[in-house]
Amino acid sequence: MFRIITVYGGMLLEALGRTLLLALLGLFFACIIGLIFGILGVIKNRVCNVIAQIFVDVIRGVPMIVLAFFVYFGMPYFFNTIIGGFNVSLPALHAGTICLALNCGAYMAEIIRAGILSVDPGQMEAARSLGLSYSQAMRKVVLPQAIKTMIPTFINQFIITLKDTSILSVIGFPELVNTAKNVQANTFMSFQTWAIVGIMYLIVITVLSRSAKVVERRLNVGRE
Amino acid sequence: MAANKDITMINVEHLKKCFGSLEVLKDISTEVYKGEVVVVIGPSGSGKSTFLRCLNKLETVTDGKIVIDEKEITSKKVDINKVRENIGMVFQHFNLFNNMNIIDNLMLAPVMLGKCSKEEALKRAKDMLKKVGLADKEKSYPSQLSGGQKQRVAIARALCMNPDIMLFDEPTSALDPEMVGEVLAVMKELAAEGMTMVIVTHEMGFAREVADRVIFMDGGYIIEEGTPQEVLLNPKEARTIDFLNKVL
């Protein structure tokens, strides 16, 4: 165990850094995707609602490992071989970010949609009755209240996404799990290696969820 | 102050409203003059709240014509947000913005819609809070107020936009009995100042005292309308008599 830490510790920490980078990139784009599809899901327009629903259904209905293979291997093959004439190659980090963003984005869209729907419709009506436009009312009145109710589920989704980065080891991105596989292969100390990796995830996620709790408490000023 | 019959503020012609296959308003035509206080009564499900909500297009109108202050709001060309700036609305469940304190509730719309500068909006908000007797609640949040206080803030919020018309949708129905009086007092004051008001309520005493005209609705039609004396004390229609017997 001690040997793994001294010899491979730096390597594992670097891999953890890449895991966090991937998770942050994925989450960033997932928030944008989630906000767009979440709002498409609540506005009064059948076409938008259906588009949002299809997106969510498709992404939720496909395991992320399949999505990862599809984006990393399938898409370049589609452009280079099936259509032909292209020479696309997608770096694992890009492919991984796309997968996480799509996967997490679909769940975020549902969280945001549910959050907006949980706000009393009277709030929107009152804002509209004063002359505010739909988007003004959404921005100033509905979303701020929706976000408060969403925070616990958001944190949950962040944690899931952080852990989901491990699935992307299958497309060769050198995040924590992928790196740990190499450590195990070099040292044959599987018990120690995976225990260390598990503890690393545990520490990061505990720190994340604890600090999120603090944020949650701060945001609750003036709430019933 | 009596109504000025030369100026029509609201004109409704053959208004019809359906929710799917359910016809809630069948054929409503009426007028409201400047400074007039119109009280709408009727059994639940009669369409009175829907009627009120059509007047600022919180409900889309199925058929018919509504003209507010010479603007035909049922036409697609009219910017409904602009029209709504001139129509205050008070809801049964107050609908104060829970994410803001009271003063921000009052200032949001005037500032956001560029009605006036921030300083002017703040001054007007403070004046309106004083008017409804809640000057000391500026920094409170809606959840810290009683029902009666919330409703008075809601009235003040609507008044901050300096509207010509105020709509009240059962403003006292969600209040504890001892808080009804304070809200009605504010409304009486408004009526005395000459505000054009359309009020859906079950407060018959208030209707008798303040209304210039009472409209009795049932089944999506206006059954009877006239002065409080005519409708409340000497109703002609059987359905009006039946309703009043039940509530009085």
PDB file of N, CA and C in Angstrom, chain A residues 44 120-137 139-145 148 221-224, chain B residues 53 56 58-59 80-82 84-85 87-89 91 94-100 105 108-109 112-113 141 143 150 157-158 161:
ATOM      1  N   LYS A  44     -45.222  27.193 -23.296  1.00  0.00           N
ATOM      2  CA  LYS A  44     -46.492  26.753 -23.884  1.00  0.00           C
ATOM      3  C   LYS A  44     -46.346  26.615 -25.391  1.00  0.00           C
ATOM      4  N   ASP A 120     -45.403  27.783  -7.730  1.00  0.00           N
ATOM      5  CA  ASP A 120     -46.824  28.092  -7.850  1.00  0.00           C
ATOM      6  C   ASP A 120     -47.088  28.924  -9.114  1.00  0.00           C
ATOM      7  N   PRO A 121     -47.997  28.470  -9.992  1.00  0.00           N
ATOM      8  CA  PRO A 121     -48.289  29.226 -11.221  1.00  0.00           C
ATOM      9  C   PRO A 121     -48.732  30.662 -10.932  1.00  0.00           C
ATOM     10  N   GLY A 122     -49.254  30.885  -9.718  1.00  0.00           N
ATOM     11  CA  GLY A 122     -49.670  32.233  -9.330  1.00  0.00           C
ATOM     12  C   GLY A 122     -48.524  33.235  -9.383  1.00  0.00           C
ATOM     13  N   GLN A 123     -47.298  32.754  -9.171  1.00  0.00           N
ATOM     14  CA  GLN A 123     -46.142  33.653  -9.212  1.00  0.00           C
ATOM     15  C   GLN A 123     -45.967  34.208 -10.622  1.00  0.00           C
ATOM     16  N   MET A 124     -46.062  33.327 -11.606  1.00  0.00           N
ATOM     17  CA  MET A 124     -45.953  33.758 -13.003  1.00  0.00           C
ATOM     18  C   MET A 124     -47.118  34.690 -13.355  1.00  0.00           C
ATOM     19  N   GLU A 125     -48.318  34.309 -12.924  1.00  0.00           N
ATOM     20  CA  GLU A 125     -49.496  35.127 -13.242  1.00  0.00           C
ATOM     21  C   GLU A 125     -49.375  36.522 -12.655  1.00  0.00           C
ATOM     22  N   ALA A 126     -48.919  36.593 -11.400  1.00  0.00           N
ATOM     23  CA  ALA A 126     -48.800  37.898 -10.756  1.00  0.00           C
ATOM     24  C   ALA A 126     -47.792  38.758 -11.509  1.00  0.00           C
ATOM     25  N   ALA A 127     -46.673  38.158 -11.903  1.00  0.00           N
ATOM     26  CA  ALA A 127     -45.650  38.921 -12.618  1.00  0.00           C
ATOM     27  C   ALA A 127     -46.177  39.379 -13.972  1.00  0.00           C
ATOM     28  N   ARG A 128     -46.883  38.468 -14.663  1.00  0.00           N
ATOM     29  CA  ARG A 128     -47.436  38.839 -15.973  1.00  0.00           C
ATOM     30  C   ARG A 128     -48.501  39.922 -15.829  1.00  0.00           C
ATOM     31  N   SER A 129     -49.296  39.842 -14.741  1.00  0.00           N
ATOM     32  CA  SER A 129     -50.383  40.821 -14.575  1.00  0.00           C
ATOM     33  C   SER A 129     -49.820  42.227 -14.356  1.00  0.00           C
ATOM     34  N   LEU A 130     -48.561  42.318 -13.928  1.00  0.00           N
ATOM     35  CA  LEU A 130     -47.947  43.644 -13.746  1.00  0.00           C
ATOM     36  C   LEU A 130     -47.370  44.185 -15.040  1.00  0.00           C
ATOM     37  N   GLY A 131     -47.366  43.345 -16.086  1.00  0.00           N
ATOM     38  CA  GLY A 131     -46.871  43.806 -17.385  1.00  0.00           C
ATOM     39  C   GLY A 131     -45.524  43.212 -17.766  1.00  0.00           C
ATOM     40  N   LEU A 132     -44.961  42.368 -16.904  1.00  0.00           N
ATOM     41  CA  LEU A 132     -43.687  41.738 -17.262  1.00  0.00           C
ATOM     42  C   LEU A 132     -43.903  40.720 -18.389  1.00  0.00           C
ATOM     43  N   SER A 133     -42.898  40.579 -19.244  1.00  0.00           N
ATOM     44  CA  SER A 133     -42.998  39.576 -20.300  1.00  0.00           C
ATOM     45  C   SER A 133     -42.722  38.196 -19.698  1.00  0.00           C
ATOM     46  N   TYR A 134     -42.997  37.154 -20.487  1.00  0.00           N
ATOM     47  CA  TYR A 134     -42.776  35.786 -20.003  1.00  0.00           C
ATOM     48  C   TYR A 134     -41.332  35.611 -19.553  1.00  0.00           C
ATOM     49  N   SER A 135     -40.381  36.068 -20.382  1.00  0.00           N
ATOM     50  CA  SER A 135     -38.984  35.809 -20.041  1.00  0.00           C
ATOM     51  C   SER A 135     -38.533  36.668 -18.855  1.00  0.00           C
ATOM     52  N   GLN A 136     -39.052  37.889 -18.734  1.00  0.00           N
ATOM     53  CA  GLN A 136     -38.724  38.702 -17.562  1.00  0.00           C
ATOM     54  C   GLN A 136     -39.236  38.041 -16.286  1.00  0.00           C
ATOM     55  N   ALA A 137     -40.483  37.557 -16.357  1.00  0.00           N
ATOM     56  CA  ALA A 137     -41.084  36.911 -15.196  1.00  0.00           C
ATOM     57  C   ALA A 137     -40.324  35.637 -14.843  1.00  0.00           C
ATOM     58  N   ARG A 139     -37.161  34.967 -15.482  1.00  0.00           N
ATOM     59  CA  ARG A 139     -35.821  35.287 -14.981  1.00  0.00           C
ATOM     60  C   ARG A 139     -35.848  35.832 -13.557  1.00  0.00           C
ATOM     61  N   LYS A 140     -36.778  36.733 -13.288  1.00  0.00           N
ATOM     62  CA  LYS A 140     -36.738  37.447 -12.015  1.00  0.00           C
ATOM     63  C   LYS A 140     -37.540  36.771 -10.912  1.00  0.00           C
ATOM     64  N   VAL A 141     -38.584  36.049 -11.306  1.00  0.00           N
ATOM     65  CA  VAL A 141     -39.501  35.539 -10.287  1.00  0.00           C
ATOM     66  C   VAL A 141     -39.494  34.012 -10.209  1.00  0.00           C
ATOM     67  N   VAL A 142     -39.688  33.349 -11.342  1.00  0.00           N
ATOM     68  CA  VAL A 142     -39.877  31.896 -11.301  1.00  0.00           C
ATOM     69  C   VAL A 142     -38.550  31.153 -11.130  1.00  0.00           C
ATOM     70  N   LEU A 143     -37.569  31.434 -11.992  1.00  0.00           N
ATOM     71  CA  LEU A 143     -36.309  30.694 -11.906  1.00  0.00           C
ATOM     72  C   LEU A 143     -35.610  30.815 -10.549  1.00  0.00           C
ATOM     73  N   PRO A 144     -35.517  32.023  -9.970  1.00  0.00           N
ATOM     74  CA  PRO A 144     -34.848  32.092  -8.669  1.00  0.00           C
ATOM     75  C   PRO A 144     -35.500  31.178  -7.625  1.00  0.00           C
ATOM     76  N   GLN A 145     -36.827  31.055  -7.699  1.00  0.00           N
ATOM     77  CA  GLN A 145     -37.504  30.175  -6.740  1.00  0.00           C
ATOM     78  C   GLN A 145     -37.336  28.711  -7.115  1.00  0.00           C
ATOM     79  N   LYS A 148     -33.893  27.219  -6.067  1.00  0.00           N
ATOM     80  CA  LYS A 148     -33.787  26.823  -4.656  1.00  0.00           C
ATOM     81  C   LYS A 148     -34.283  25.401  -4.424  1.00  0.00           C
ATOM     82  N   VAL A 221     -32.339  32.026   2.854  1.00  0.00           N
ATOM     83  CA  VAL A 221     -32.773  33.219   3.602  1.00  0.00           C
ATOM     84  C   VAL A 221     -34.168  33.654   3.128  1.00  0.00           C
ATOM     85  N   GLY A 222     -35.029  33.928   4.086  1.00  0.00           N
ATOM     86  CA  GLY A 222     -36.336  34.497   3.742  1.00  0.00           C
ATOM     87  C   GLY A 222     -37.311  33.515   3.152  1.00  0.00           C
ATOM     88  N   ARG A 223     -36.984  32.217   3.254  1.00  0.00           N
ATOM     89  CA  ARG A 223     -37.898  31.254   2.689  1.00  0.00           C
ATOM     90  C   ARG A 223     -38.807  30.697   3.766  1.00  0.00           C
ATOM     91  N   GLU A 224     -39.988  30.302   3.361  1.00  0.00           N
ATOM     92  CA  GLU A 224     -40.948  29.772   4.342  1.00  0.00           C
ATOM     93  C   GLU A 224     -40.396  28.529   5.014  1.00  0.00           C
TER      94      GLU A 224
ATOM     95  N   ARG B  53     -60.358  37.174 -15.276  1.00  0.00           N
ATOM     96  CA  ARG B  53     -59.030  36.850 -15.816  1.00  0.00           C
ATOM     97  C   ARG B  53     -58.949  37.075 -17.329  1.00  0.00           C
ATOM     98  N   ASN B  56     -57.640  40.844 -18.380  1.00  0.00           N
ATOM     99  CA  ASN B  56     -56.237  41.185 -18.638  1.00  0.00           C
ATOM    100  C   ASN B  56     -55.537  40.040 -19.371  1.00  0.00           C
ATOM    101  N   LEU B  58     -55.194  36.936 -18.813  1.00  0.00           N
ATOM    102  CA  LEU B  58     -54.539  35.810 -18.159  1.00  0.00           C
ATOM    103  C   LEU B  58     -55.152  34.527 -18.702  1.00  0.00           C
ATOM    104  N   GLU B  59     -56.388  34.641 -19.188  1.00  0.00           N
ATOM    105  CA  GLU B  59     -57.004  33.538 -19.936  1.00  0.00           C
ATOM    106  C   GLU B  59     -57.126  33.995 -21.383  1.00  0.00           C
ATOM    107  N   ILE B  80     -50.014  43.010 -25.247  1.00  0.00           N
ATOM    108  CA  ILE B  80     -50.771  42.789 -24.014  1.00  0.00           C
ATOM    109  C   ILE B  80     -49.977  43.227 -22.787  1.00  0.00           C
ATOM    110  N   ASN B  81     -48.646  43.131 -22.853  1.00  0.00           N
ATOM    111  CA  ASN B  81     -47.845  43.559 -21.696  1.00  0.00           C
ATOM    112  C   ASN B  81     -48.040  45.041 -21.392  1.00  0.00           C
ATOM    113  N   LYS B  82     -48.132  45.830 -22.454  1.00  0.00           N
ATOM    114  CA  LYS B  82     -48.355  47.277 -22.283  1.00  0.00           C
ATOM    115  C   LYS B  82     -49.719  47.525 -21.646  1.00  0.00           C
ATOM    116  N   ARG B  84     -51.429  45.477 -19.787  1.00  0.00           N
ATOM    117  CA  ARG B  84     -51.445  44.990 -18.402  1.00  0.00           C
ATOM    118  C   ARG B  84     -50.797  45.975 -17.438  1.00  0.00           C
ATOM    119  N   GLU B  85     -49.850  46.766 -17.937  1.00  0.00           N
ATOM    120  CA  GLU B  85     -49.216  47.762 -17.059  1.00  0.00           C
ATOM    121  C   GLU B  85     -50.260  48.697 -16.464  1.00  0.00           C
ATOM    122  N   ILE B  87     -53.439  47.784 -15.823  1.00  0.00           N
ATOM    123  CA  ILE B  87     -54.492  47.051 -15.117  1.00  0.00           C
ATOM    124  C   ILE B  87     -53.863  46.326 -13.937  1.00  0.00           C
ATOM    125  N   GLY B  88     -54.149  46.778 -12.743  1.00  0.00           N
ATOM    126  CA  GLY B  88     -53.634  46.072 -11.573  1.00  0.00           C
ATOM    127  C   GLY B  88     -54.494  44.859 -11.277  1.00  0.00           C
ATOM    128  N   MET B  89     -53.867  43.786 -10.777  1.00  0.00           N
ATOM    129  CA  MET B  89     -54.687  42.626 -10.424  1.00  0.00           C
ATOM    130  C   MET B  89     -54.296  42.120  -9.044  1.00  0.00           C
ATOM    131  N   PHE B  91     -54.943  38.907  -6.406  1.00  0.00           N
ATOM    132  CA  PHE B  91     -55.359  37.512  -6.479  1.00  0.00           C
ATOM    133  C   PHE B  91     -55.836  36.991  -5.125  1.00  0.00           C
ATOM    134  N   PHE B  94     -52.827  35.993  -3.026  1.00  0.00           N
ATOM    135  CA  PHE B  94     -51.841  37.089  -2.891  1.00  0.00           C
ATOM    136  C   PHE B  94     -50.762  37.055  -3.967  1.00  0.00           C
ATOM    137  N   ASN B  95     -50.107  35.888  -4.114  1.00  0.00           N
ATOM    138  CA  ASN B  95     -49.051  35.732  -5.108  1.00  0.00           C
ATOM    139  C   ASN B  95     -47.955  36.782  -5.001  1.00  0.00           C
ATOM    140  N   LEU B  96     -47.548  37.075  -3.772  1.00  0.00           N
ATOM    141  CA  LEU B  96     -46.367  37.925  -3.611  1.00  0.00           C
ATOM    142  C   LEU B  96     -45.156  37.108  -4.042  1.00  0.00           C
ATOM    143  N   PHE B  97     -44.138  37.786  -4.557  1.00  0.00           N
ATOM    144  CA  PHE B  97     -42.945  37.068  -5.005  1.00  0.00           C
ATOM    145  C   PHE B  97     -42.154  36.617  -3.775  1.00  0.00           C
ATOM    146  N   ASN B  98     -42.118  35.309  -3.564  1.00  0.00           N
ATOM    147  CA  ASN B  98     -41.531  34.778  -2.336  1.00  0.00           C
ATOM    148  C   ASN B  98     -40.024  34.971  -2.249  1.00  0.00           C
ATOM    149  N   ASN B  99     -39.392  35.207  -3.413  1.00  0.00           N
ATOM    150  CA  ASN B  99     -37.936  35.331  -3.418  1.00  0.00           C
ATOM    151  C   ASN B  99     -37.453  36.754  -3.158  1.00  0.00           C
ATOM    152  N   MET B 100     -38.372  37.668  -2.883  1.00  0.00           N
ATOM    153  CA  MET B 100     -37.944  39.050  -2.646  1.00  0.00           C
ATOM    154  C   MET B 100     -38.618  39.591  -1.399  1.00  0.00           C
ATOM    155  N   ASN B 105     -40.652  43.516  -4.001  1.00  0.00           N
ATOM    156  CA  ASN B 105     -41.901  43.096  -4.624  1.00  0.00           C
ATOM    157  C   ASN B 105     -42.583  44.289  -5.303  1.00  0.00           C
ATOM    158  N   LEU B 108     -40.170  45.869  -8.353  1.00  0.00           N
ATOM    159  CA  LEU B 108     -39.726  45.053  -9.499  1.00  0.00           C
ATOM    160  C   LEU B 108     -40.288  45.539 -10.835  1.00  0.00           C
ATOM    161  N   ALA B 109     -41.624  45.563 -10.926  1.00  0.00           N
ATOM    162  CA  ALA B 109     -42.232  45.885 -12.223  1.00  0.00           C
ATOM    163  C   ALA B 109     -41.960  47.327 -12.679  1.00  0.00           C
ATOM    164  N   MET B 112     -38.239  47.449 -13.734  1.00  0.00           N
ATOM    165  CA  MET B 112     -37.919  46.582 -14.857  1.00  0.00           C
ATOM    166  C   MET B 112     -38.556  47.080 -16.160  1.00  0.00           C
ATOM    167  N   LEU B 113     -39.744  47.646 -16.046  1.00  0.00           N
ATOM    168  CA  LEU B 113     -40.431  48.090 -17.253  1.00  0.00           C
ATOM    169  C   LEU B 113     -40.111  49.544 -17.583  1.00  0.00           C
ATOM    170  N   TYR B 141     -40.012  39.567   4.474  1.00  0.00           N
ATOM    171  CA  TYR B 141     -40.310  38.683   3.347  1.00  0.00           C
ATOM    172  C   TYR B 141     -41.767  38.256   3.438  1.00  0.00           C
ATOM    173  N   SER B 143     -43.246  35.535   3.569  1.00  0.00           N
ATOM    174  CA  SER B 143     -43.564  34.456   4.507  1.00  0.00           C
ATOM    175  C   SER B 143     -43.673  34.957   5.945  1.00  0.00           C
ATOM    176  N   LYS B 150     -50.332  40.392   3.695  1.00  0.00           N
ATOM    177  CA  LYS B 150     -49.898  40.005   2.344  1.00  0.00           C
ATOM    178  C   LYS B 150     -50.811  40.611   1.296  1.00  0.00           C
ATOM    179  N   ARG B 157     -48.588  46.678  -4.358  1.00  0.00           N
ATOM    180  CA  ARG B 157     -47.736  46.318  -5.494  1.00  0.00           C
ATOM    181  C   ARG B 157     -48.410  46.686  -6.818  1.00  0.00           C
ATOM    182  N   ALA B 158     -49.711  46.367  -6.901  1.00  0.00           N
ATOM    183  CA  ALA B 158     -50.441  46.699  -8.127  1.00  0.00           C
ATOM    184  C   ALA B 158     -50.509  48.220  -8.310  1.00  0.00           C
ATOM    185  N   MET B 161     -47.745  50.496 -10.084  1.00  0.00           N
ATOM    186  CA  MET B 161     -47.700  50.675 -11.538  1.00  0.00           C
ATOM    187  C   MET B 161     -48.637  51.809 -11.968  1.00  0.00           C
TER     188      MET B 161
END
